[in-house]
Structures are given as C-alpha cells and as structure tokens.
C-alpha cells in the first residue's frame, strides 16, 4: 500500500487527475523532500510496472480508486517502497494471516509439499498456489507476479 499512497499523494495534493512526470518528481523530491530525483523517477517506473499509474502521452494518471486512498497527515514513504516483494512470500503471508498461523509454518508446509509430495520437482510458486487452494485463500491477484518469477528461471 505504501507505493500506492506515495504515487497517489501528488495527484491528491494537487487535486488533479493528470500530471506530467516532472510535476510528480517535483512533488516527491523537491516539494515534500521525501526522496531525491532519481528515487522519484524510480517510484514512477515501479508504479508504471505494477500498473498503479498510466501514461497517456506526456501525462500520467492513476486509477479512480486511488484518488480515494486516505493519506495520513504527516505521511512519508519509507525506503521499503524500493524493495521488490517476493510473490511467494506475499501469498504465504496472506495464507498465514487468513488462517491465524505463523508464516514460518506456511513456508515449512510449502517446503514439505515440494520435497515429500513431489520429490523436489515442484517450484515454490506452484507449491504456494496449492497451499492457497487448500487453505481457501484467493491467489488470483498474485498469479501475474508468480508467473513472472517463474520466467526468471534458466
């Protein structure tokens, strides 16, 4: 949610639906002093890659639902917005949260499934989806990222 809040902030503060890249960078780096210019440009690139922002010619816009995000008074993004989140860990955390168990237990169960049931012939991405189904946790929102992470395997 932090990246969503960070990218929504300039639009909300300026009360506009469309902003130029330079206006977003100015807001993040110069007006708010949240980061330097390179980091502000990286935030825009990350938001674009995750589909949180759309480019329309020289302008960027955010989805309508982002304009309703509550940005707390005194909000300042942490450095964790620059960290790429592992989709396997994210889905494991969702399973753990929904079922009231520790994430380590979910990871252990995933590892046991990969080794015991499939003799090490199952990728973590597939194993976590199997566990999500067993625990009744929706995994559809994670599928694109899981597929991308599988594509990185040589």
Short mmCIF file of N, CA, C and O in Angstrom, two decimals, residues 16 18 21 23-24 30 36-37 42 52-53 56 60 64 68 89 93 95-96 98 100 109 116 118-119 133 145-146 148:
data_model
loop_
_atom_site.label_atom_id
_atom_site.label_comp_id
_atom_site.label_asym_id
_atom_site.label_seq_id
_atom_site.Cartn_x
_atom_site.Cartn_y
_atom_site.Cartn_z
N UNK A 16 -5.61 17.04 -9.01
CA UNK A 16 -5.69 16.85 -10.46
C UNK A 16 -5.68 15.37 -10.78
O UNK A 16 -5.13 14.56 -10.05
N UNK A 18 -4.52 14.27 -13.85
CA UNK A 18 -3.38 14.03 -14.74
C UNK A 18 -2.23 14.96 -14.35
O UNK A 18 -2.45 16.14 -14.10
N UNK A 21 5.27 13.99 -15.72
CA UNK A 21 6.31 13.32 -14.94
C UNK A 21 7.08 14.33 -14.10
O UNK A 21 7.36 14.08 -12.93
N UNK A 23 6.09 17.06 -12.83
CA UNK A 23 5.29 17.53 -11.69
C UNK A 23 5.30 16.49 -10.56
O UNK A 23 5.36 16.86 -9.38
N UNK A 24 5.27 15.23 -10.92
CA UNK A 24 5.31 14.17 -9.92
C UNK A 24 6.68 14.16 -9.24
O UNK A 24 6.78 14.10 -8.02
N UNK A 30 11.23 17.57 -4.44
CA UNK A 30 11.53 18.95 -4.07
C UNK A 30 10.51 19.51 -3.08
O UNK A 30 10.88 20.07 -2.04
N UNK A 36 15.27 11.74 -3.38
CA UNK A 36 15.95 12.54 -4.40
C UNK A 36 15.27 12.33 -5.75
O UNK A 36 14.36 11.52 -5.88
N UNK A 37 15.71 13.05 -6.74
CA UNK A 37 15.06 12.99 -8.07
C UNK A 37 15.15 11.61 -8.70
O UNK A 37 14.18 11.15 -9.32
N UNK A 42 12.36 6.56 -10.09
CA UNK A 42 12.25 5.11 -9.89
C UNK A 42 10.85 4.76 -9.36
O UNK A 42 10.27 3.75 -9.77
N UNK A 52 0.06 0.77 -11.40
CA UNK A 52 -0.53 1.72 -10.46
C UNK A 52 -0.69 3.11 -11.07
O UNK A 52 -1.34 3.98 -10.49
N UNK A 53 -0.09 3.30 -12.23
CA UNK A 53 -0.12 4.59 -12.91
C UNK A 53 -0.19 4.32 -14.41
O UNK A 53 0.35 3.32 -14.88
N UNK A 56 -0.36 8.54 -20.52
CA UNK A 56 -1.21 8.96 -21.64
C UNK A 56 -0.54 10.16 -22.29
O UNK A 56 -0.74 11.29 -21.84
N UNK A 60 0.57 11.46 -16.85
CA UNK A 60 0.31 10.25 -16.10
C UNK A 60 -0.99 10.42 -15.35
O UNK A 60 -1.35 11.53 -14.95
N UNK A 64 -9.05 5.52 -10.72
CA UNK A 64 -10.03 6.29 -9.95
C UNK A 64 -10.04 5.91 -8.48
O UNK A 64 -10.15 6.77 -7.61
N UNK A 68 -9.17 7.95 -3.94
CA UNK A 68 -9.90 7.87 -2.67
C UNK A 68 -9.04 7.32 -1.53
O UNK A 68 -9.51 7.17 -0.42
N UNK A 89 6.39 -15.12 -0.92
CA UNK A 89 6.29 -14.65 0.46
C UNK A 89 4.99 -13.90 0.71
O UNK A 89 4.37 -14.05 1.76
N UNK A 93 2.21 -15.03 3.34
CA UNK A 93 1.75 -14.13 4.41
C UNK A 93 0.23 -14.03 4.41
O UNK A 93 -0.40 -13.99 5.48
N UNK A 95 -1.87 -16.35 3.39
CA UNK A 95 -2.38 -17.63 3.92
C UNK A 95 -2.28 -17.63 5.44
O UNK A 95 -3.22 -18.00 6.14
N UNK A 96 -1.13 -17.21 5.95
CA UNK A 96 -0.90 -17.19 7.39
C UNK A 96 -1.89 -16.26 8.09
O UNK A 96 -2.49 -16.61 9.10
N UNK A 98 -4.86 -15.11 7.05
CA UNK A 98 -6.27 -15.54 6.96
C UNK A 98 -6.56 -16.71 7.89
O UNK A 98 -7.67 -16.84 8.40
N UNK A 100 -4.68 -17.54 10.68
CA UNK A 100 -4.19 -17.36 12.05
C UNK A 100 -3.02 -18.25 12.42
O UNK A 100 -2.93 -18.73 13.55
N UNK A 109 5.41 -25.88 5.51
CA UNK A 109 4.45 -26.76 4.83
C UNK A 109 4.69 -26.74 3.32
O UNK A 109 4.60 -27.77 2.65
N UNK A 116 8.38 -33.74 -0.10
CA UNK A 116 7.76 -35.02 0.23
C UNK A 116 6.77 -35.49 -0.83
O UNK A 116 6.74 -36.67 -1.18
N UNK A 118 6.33 -34.15 -4.02
CA UNK A 118 6.75 -34.03 -5.42
C UNK A 118 8.24 -34.30 -5.63
O UNK A 118 8.78 -33.97 -6.68
N UNK A 119 8.89 -34.87 -4.63
CA UNK A 119 10.31 -35.25 -4.72
C UNK A 119 11.21 -34.12 -5.24
O UNK A 119 12.12 -34.35 -6.03
N UNK A 133 -4.95 -22.86 -2.25
CA UNK A 133 -6.21 -23.57 -2.55
C UNK A 133 -6.66 -24.42 -1.36
O UNK A 133 -7.83 -24.43 -1.01
N UNK A 145 2.52 -12.01 -10.90
CA UNK A 145 3.86 -11.91 -10.31
C UNK A 145 4.49 -13.29 -10.15
O UNK A 145 5.70 -13.44 -10.34
N UNK A 146 3.70 -14.29 -9.80
CA UNK A 146 4.22 -15.64 -9.68
C UNK A 146 4.72 -16.14 -11.04
O UNK A 146 5.80 -16.74 -11.13
N UNK A 148 5.75 -14.28 -13.52
CA UNK A 148 6.97 -13.53 -13.86
C UNK A 148 8.18 -14.11 -13.14
O UNK A 148 9.26 -14.20 -13.71
#
